[in-house]
Amino acid sequence: MVLPNFFNKSTKKKNIDKTKNSKENIRSSPSPSPSPPKRSPIKSVREREPSRPASPRSSKGFTRPSRSSRQTSTTGFGDVHPLNLPPEERERRRSALSAMSDSEDHMDVDQEEAVVSSPTSFTSVPSGTLPSTNGADQGSASANGDISPVPPPHRAPVEPQLPPKPTIDAEACKTAGNKFFKLGDYDKAIREYTKAVEADPTSPTYISNRSAALISANRYEEALEDAKYADDLEPGNAKVLLRMARIYTNLGRPQEALDIYSQIHPPVSAKDKAPAVSMQLHIQQAEDALREGTTGSMAIHALDLAERGLGVGVDRPRRWKLMRGEAYLKMGNVNALGDAQNVAMSLLRNNNQDPEALVLRGRALYAQGDNDKALQHFRQALNCDPDFKDAVKYLRMVQKLDRMKEEGNVAFKGGKFRDAVKLYSAALEVDPFNKGTNAKLLQNRAMASIKVKEYKSAIDDCTRALSLDPSYLKARKTKARALGESGNWDEAVREFKAIAESNPSEPGIAKEVRNAELELKKSKRKDYYKILGVDKDAGETEIKKAYRKLAIVHHPDKNPENEEAAETFKEIGEAYETLSDPQKRQRYDSGEDLIDPSEMFQGGGMGGFGGGGMQIDPEMLFNMMGGGGGMGGGHGGPTFSFSTGGSPFGGGGGRGGGGRQRGASGFPPGFSF
């Protein structure tokens, strides 16, 4: 609907004249406060209906719009008041007006009032009765005296109201959760209980029910959080406390479970507490076995029993893992040390900066003899925790043990065997519980003891080394050698043969067996060294001195009626005859004089080349064929010949033939007192 044109030329002219007169009066007045302009009824209509288009005829009654009006008209909001514009447009105009006000020359806006008569009432609104608005410059005059227009009332944009959320019936959710719980569908039960908790977070019943469903779903950590929360909401609730204690038991925390049981009133039955009591008892047994026992097998058994009480899918507690690793180290065998390393690695996968796990793996490596890597792990543990006492302890211990062992090895290589024995003995006191390292130290000390002819000590050391490490093959061979050197070649041969049967691929074991068998044969013949009372490494002077002393004592002239003395005198002479000749002594020491050529060809072949006869070392056979000494004589045995005759007691001549030639008095030729 278009408003009728109430404006004509005369009216317009009158309004213009009134505006000019009002401007002149304002300028001429000294400092009067400007009265608010009169508001026409037609303008109020436009404020109420901003979207109604203006009539072409009525637009002639207005003056030329200002610059801001022209800018507004270009945006499509020419006749809309700024406060009724969309927020984006208002912000844009506010920015433009702010920029204009900051300029030095302010623009004068000519304001013209148009007096419009309403079709129904032409009564003007008296001054001072207009409602107050939120305009910032209401009633203020511009720099040139113009009065700014009064803005219309502000229209705040109305935000759309969202529909209210539907309320959740907590009891209905709880009932549904109970239904799913009885059916065994714990995941759905947990979801329903969660809805109930969200609807009423202060209800311990809903939280406790969800805790029970989480326990049945094997989600013990979450169940524990709910149980603690329910206990905070309702302290002392026996049902909540009983559920919390059961959760602690399933998580492998029996002491905490027992503490919770002690808070329940009336006290719970022994049946309810039994799982936690049993678990705590087994853990205590494992700790006692590790502290006082000599083996870790009892600790492993106790830990296995304790782990039966863990909930489904619950990992072993960290402390239990460390105890199991300690027990494996106490066991000390190869498989147990490997299990100890596996335990340490499982802990390091969760936390590679765990100092206790690093020390555990370092100790396993140390027990396996890999001391360099063990030291690396101990140092890394100290980097993680510089005050970790176990890391400091084992680092210093391994360093000291390595130093003392190396000193013993240097003494042994230098021929200082007694010093080596002392150093190895001191190293054995550093760590009495390291089976692997101590077995090696005992074997080294046994080798040094053999060198100083302390065969019994060597045998004892090897026996101890084998008790620490039954698979230590080097200790078995050293023991067999010590048995032989002590004169028990029968036992030595049995030990070497047992080693060859259990370890046929051991390098040199066949040769060790042959040598032991030869030494056994040598031990059953006359021992010339024993007859003369000298060592096997005695020199020529020592042999002569021993012979002279014994010959004088057992000479037939001094024992005319003693046949035993005459026989002893003969043995003394044979011993000196053999040992005083380097070539004969070499054959005697090597056992070549014991080999019967007929034995070499028994069983269809040579014994040393796969036949059924005696096993002969090829090196020994070569010495026999091309080495010193020929074989002859009338009896098929070795021929002993002496280049000179004579006796210190007079007489001469000797027996010819293939026998042994001696002086008439029985002393070997060439011997001088």
CSV table of C-alpha atoms in Angstrom, one decimal, residues 86-265:
chain,number,residue,atom,x,y,z
A,86,PRO,CA,21.9,-7.0,9.8
A,87,PRO,CA,24.9,-7.3,12.2
A,88,GLU,CA,27.4,-7.6,9.3
A,89,GLU,CA,26.1,-4.4,7.6
A,90,ARG,CA,26.1,-2.5,10.9
A,91,GLU,CA,29.7,-3.5,11.6
A,92,ARG,CA,30.7,-2.3,8.1
A,93,ARG,CA,29.0,1.0,8.5
A,94,ARG,CA,30.4,1.5,12.1
A,95,SER,CA,33.9,1.1,10.7
A,96,ALA,CA,33.2,3.6,7.9
A,97,LEU,CA,31.8,6.2,10.3
A,98,SER,CA,34.7,5.7,12.6
A,99,ALA,CA,37.2,6.4,9.8
A,100,MET,CA,35.3,9.5,8.8
A,101,SER,CA,35.2,10.9,12.3
A,102,ASP,CA,39.0,10.5,12.7
A,103,SER,CA,39.6,12.8,9.7
A,104,GLU,CA,40.6,16.5,10.3
A,105,ASP,CA,37.8,18.1,8.3
A,106,HIS,CA,34.3,17.0,9.4
A,107,MET,CA,31.6,17.0,6.8
A,108,ASP,CA,28.5,19.1,7.5
A,109,VAL,CA,25.3,17.2,6.9
A,110,ASP,CA,22.3,19.4,6.2
A,111,GLN,CA,19.3,18.1,8.1
A,112,GLU,CA,15.9,18.8,6.9
A,113,GLU,CA,12.7,18.0,8.6
A,114,ALA,CA,9.8,17.0,6.6
A,115,VAL,CA,6.5,17.7,8.2
A,116,VAL,CA,4.2,15.0,7.2
A,117,SER,CA,0.6,14.9,8.1
A,118,SER,CA,-1.0,11.6,9.0
A,119,PRO,CA,-4.2,10.7,7.1
A,120,THR,CA,-6.0,10.2,10.3
A,121,SER,CA,-4.3,12.7,12.6
A,122,PHE,CA,-2.2,15.7,11.9
A,123,THR,CA,-1.3,16.5,15.5
A,124,SER,CA,2.4,16.9,16.0
A,125,VAL,CA,4.3,15.4,18.9
A,126,PRO,CA,5.3,18.0,21.4
A,127,SER,CA,9.0,18.5,22.1
A,128,GLY,CA,10.4,16.6,25.1
A,129,THR,CA,7.8,13.8,24.9
A,130,LEU,CA,9.8,11.5,22.5
A,131,PRO,CA,11.1,8.3,24.0
A,132,SER,CA,14.7,8.0,24.9
A,133,THR,CA,16.8,5.9,22.6
A,134,ASN,CA,20.2,4.3,22.7
A,135,GLY,CA,21.8,6.7,20.2
A,136,ALA,CA,25.2,7.9,21.2
A,137,ASP,CA,24.8,11.4,19.7
A,138,GLN,CA,21.2,12.0,20.6
A,139,GLY,CA,20.4,15.7,21.1
A,140,SER,CA,24.0,16.7,20.3
A,141,ALA,CA,25.0,19.3,17.7
A,142,SER,CA,27.5,18.8,15.0
A,143,ALA,CA,30.4,21.2,14.5
A,144,ASN,CA,28.4,23.4,12.1
A,145,GLY,CA,25.3,23.4,14.4
A,146,ASP,CA,23.3,20.7,12.7
A,147,ILE,CA,21.2,18.5,14.8
A,148,SER,CA,21.6,14.7,14.3
A,149,PRO,CA,18.5,12.6,13.9
A,150,VAL,CA,17.2,10.5,16.7
A,151,PRO,CA,17.7,6.8,16.1
A,152,PRO,CA,14.8,4.4,16.3
A,153,PRO,CA,14.6,1.8,19.1
A,154,HIS,CA,17.2,-1.0,18.9
A,155,ARG,CA,16.0,-4.3,17.7
A,156,ALA,CA,18.1,-7.1,19.2
A,157,PRO,CA,18.3,-10.2,17.0
A,158,VAL,CA,16.5,-13.2,18.5
A,159,GLU,CA,18.5,-16.4,18.7
A,160,PRO,CA,16.6,-19.5,17.8
A,161,GLN,CA,15.9,-21.7,20.8
A,162,LEU,CA,17.0,-25.4,20.6
A,163,PRO,CA,14.5,-28.0,21.6
A,164,PRO,CA,15.2,-29.3,25.1
A,165,LYS,CA,17.1,-32.5,25.4
A,166,PRO,CA,15.0,-35.5,26.4
A,167,THR,CA,15.6,-36.5,30.1
A,168,ILE,CA,17.1,-39.9,30.8
A,169,ASP,CA,15.4,-42.2,33.3
A,170,ALA,CA,18.3,-43.4,35.4
A,171,GLU,CA,16.2,-46.2,37.1
A,172,ALA,CA,15.1,-47.5,33.7
A,173,CYS,CA,18.8,-47.6,32.6
A,174,LYS,CA,19.7,-49.4,35.7
A,175,THR,CA,16.9,-51.9,35.2
A,176,ALA,CA,18.1,-52.6,31.7
A,177,GLY,CA,21.7,-52.9,32.9
A,178,ASN,CA,20.6,-55.5,35.5
A,179,LYS,CA,18.8,-57.4,32.8
A,180,PHE,CA,21.9,-57.5,30.5
A,181,PHE,CA,24.1,-58.4,33.5
A,182,LYS,CA,22.0,-61.5,34.3
A,183,LEU,CA,22.1,-62.5,30.7
A,184,GLY,CA,25.9,-62.3,30.7
A,185,ASP,CA,26.1,-59.5,28.1
A,186,TYR,CA,28.4,-57.3,30.2
A,187,ASP,CA,29.2,-54.8,27.5
A,188,LYS,CA,25.6,-53.8,27.1
A,189,ALA,CA,25.2,-53.8,30.8
A,190,ILE,CA,28.1,-51.4,31.1
A,191,ARG,CA,26.6,-49.1,28.5
A,192,GLU,CA,23.2,-49.0,30.4
A,193,TYR,CA,24.9,-48.4,33.7
A,194,THR,CA,27.0,-45.6,32.2
A,195,LYS,CA,23.7,-43.9,31.0
A,196,ALA,CA,22.4,-44.1,34.6
A,197,VAL,CA,25.6,-42.7,36.0
A,198,GLU,CA,25.5,-39.8,33.5
A,199,ALA,CA,21.9,-39.1,34.5
A,200,ASP,CA,22.8,-39.2,38.2
A,201,PRO,CA,26.5,-39.0,38.9
A,202,THR,CA,26.0,-38.8,42.6
A,203,SER,CA,24.4,-42.2,43.0
A,204,PRO,CA,26.8,-44.8,44.4
A,205,THR,CA,24.5,-47.6,43.4
A,206,TYR,CA,24.8,-47.0,39.7
A,207,ILE,CA,28.6,-46.7,39.9
A,208,SER,CA,28.9,-49.8,42.0
A,209,ASN,CA,26.7,-51.8,39.6
A,210,ARG,CA,29.0,-50.6,36.7
A,211,SER,CA,32.0,-51.7,38.7
A,212,ALA,CA,30.5,-55.2,39.0
A,213,ALA,CA,29.9,-55.4,35.3
A,214,LEU,CA,33.5,-54.3,34.6
A,215,ILE,CA,34.8,-57.0,36.9
A,216,SER,CA,32.8,-59.6,35.0
A,217,ALA,CA,34.1,-58.2,31.7
A,218,ASN,CA,37.7,-58.6,33.1
A,219,ARG,CA,38.3,-54.8,33.0
A,220,TYR,CA,39.7,-54.7,36.5
A,221,GLU,CA,41.5,-51.3,36.4
A,222,GLU,CA,38.3,-49.5,35.3
A,223,ALA,CA,36.3,-51.5,37.9
A,224,LEU,CA,38.7,-50.3,40.6
A,225,GLU,CA,38.2,-46.7,39.7
A,226,ASP,CA,34.5,-47.1,39.9
A,227,ALA,CA,34.7,-48.9,43.3
A,228,LYS,CA,36.9,-46.1,44.7
A,229,TYR,CA,34.5,-43.5,43.5
A,230,ALA,CA,31.5,-45.3,45.0
A,231,ASP,CA,33.4,-45.6,48.3
A,232,ASP,CA,34.0,-41.8,48.2
A,233,LEU,CA,30.3,-41.2,47.7
A,234,GLU,CA,29.2,-43.6,50.4
A,235,PRO,CA,32.1,-44.5,52.8
A,236,GLY,CA,31.9,-47.7,54.7
A,237,ASN,CA,29.4,-49.4,52.3
A,238,ALA,CA,30.2,-53.1,52.9
A,239,LYS,CA,29.2,-54.2,49.5
A,240,VAL,CA,31.4,-51.6,47.8
A,241,LEU,CA,34.4,-52.5,50.0
A,242,LEU,CA,34.0,-56.2,49.4
A,243,ARG,CA,34.0,-55.6,45.7
A,244,MET,CA,37.0,-53.4,45.9
A,245,ALA,CA,39.0,-56.1,47.9
A,246,ARG,CA,38.2,-58.7,45.3
A,247,ILE,CA,39.4,-56.3,42.6
A,248,TYR,CA,42.7,-55.9,44.4
A,249,THR,CA,43.1,-59.6,44.7
A,250,ASN,CA,42.5,-60.1,41.0
A,251,LEU,CA,45.1,-57.4,40.2
A,252,GLY,CA,47.8,-59.2,42.3
A,253,ARG,CA,47.7,-56.8,45.3
A,254,PRO,CA,46.8,-59.1,48.2
A,255,GLN,CA,48.0,-56.9,51.0
A,256,GLU,CA,45.8,-54.0,49.9
A,257,ALA,CA,42.9,-56.4,49.6
A,258,LEU,CA,43.5,-57.6,53.2
A,259,ASP,CA,43.6,-54.0,54.3
A,260,ILE,CA,40.2,-53.4,52.7
A,261,TYR,CA,38.7,-56.6,54.3
A,262,SER,CA,39.8,-55.3,57.7
A,263,GLN,CA,37.6,-52.2,57.2
A,264,ILE,CA,34.4,-54.1,56.6
A,265,HIS,CA,31.9,-54.4,59.5
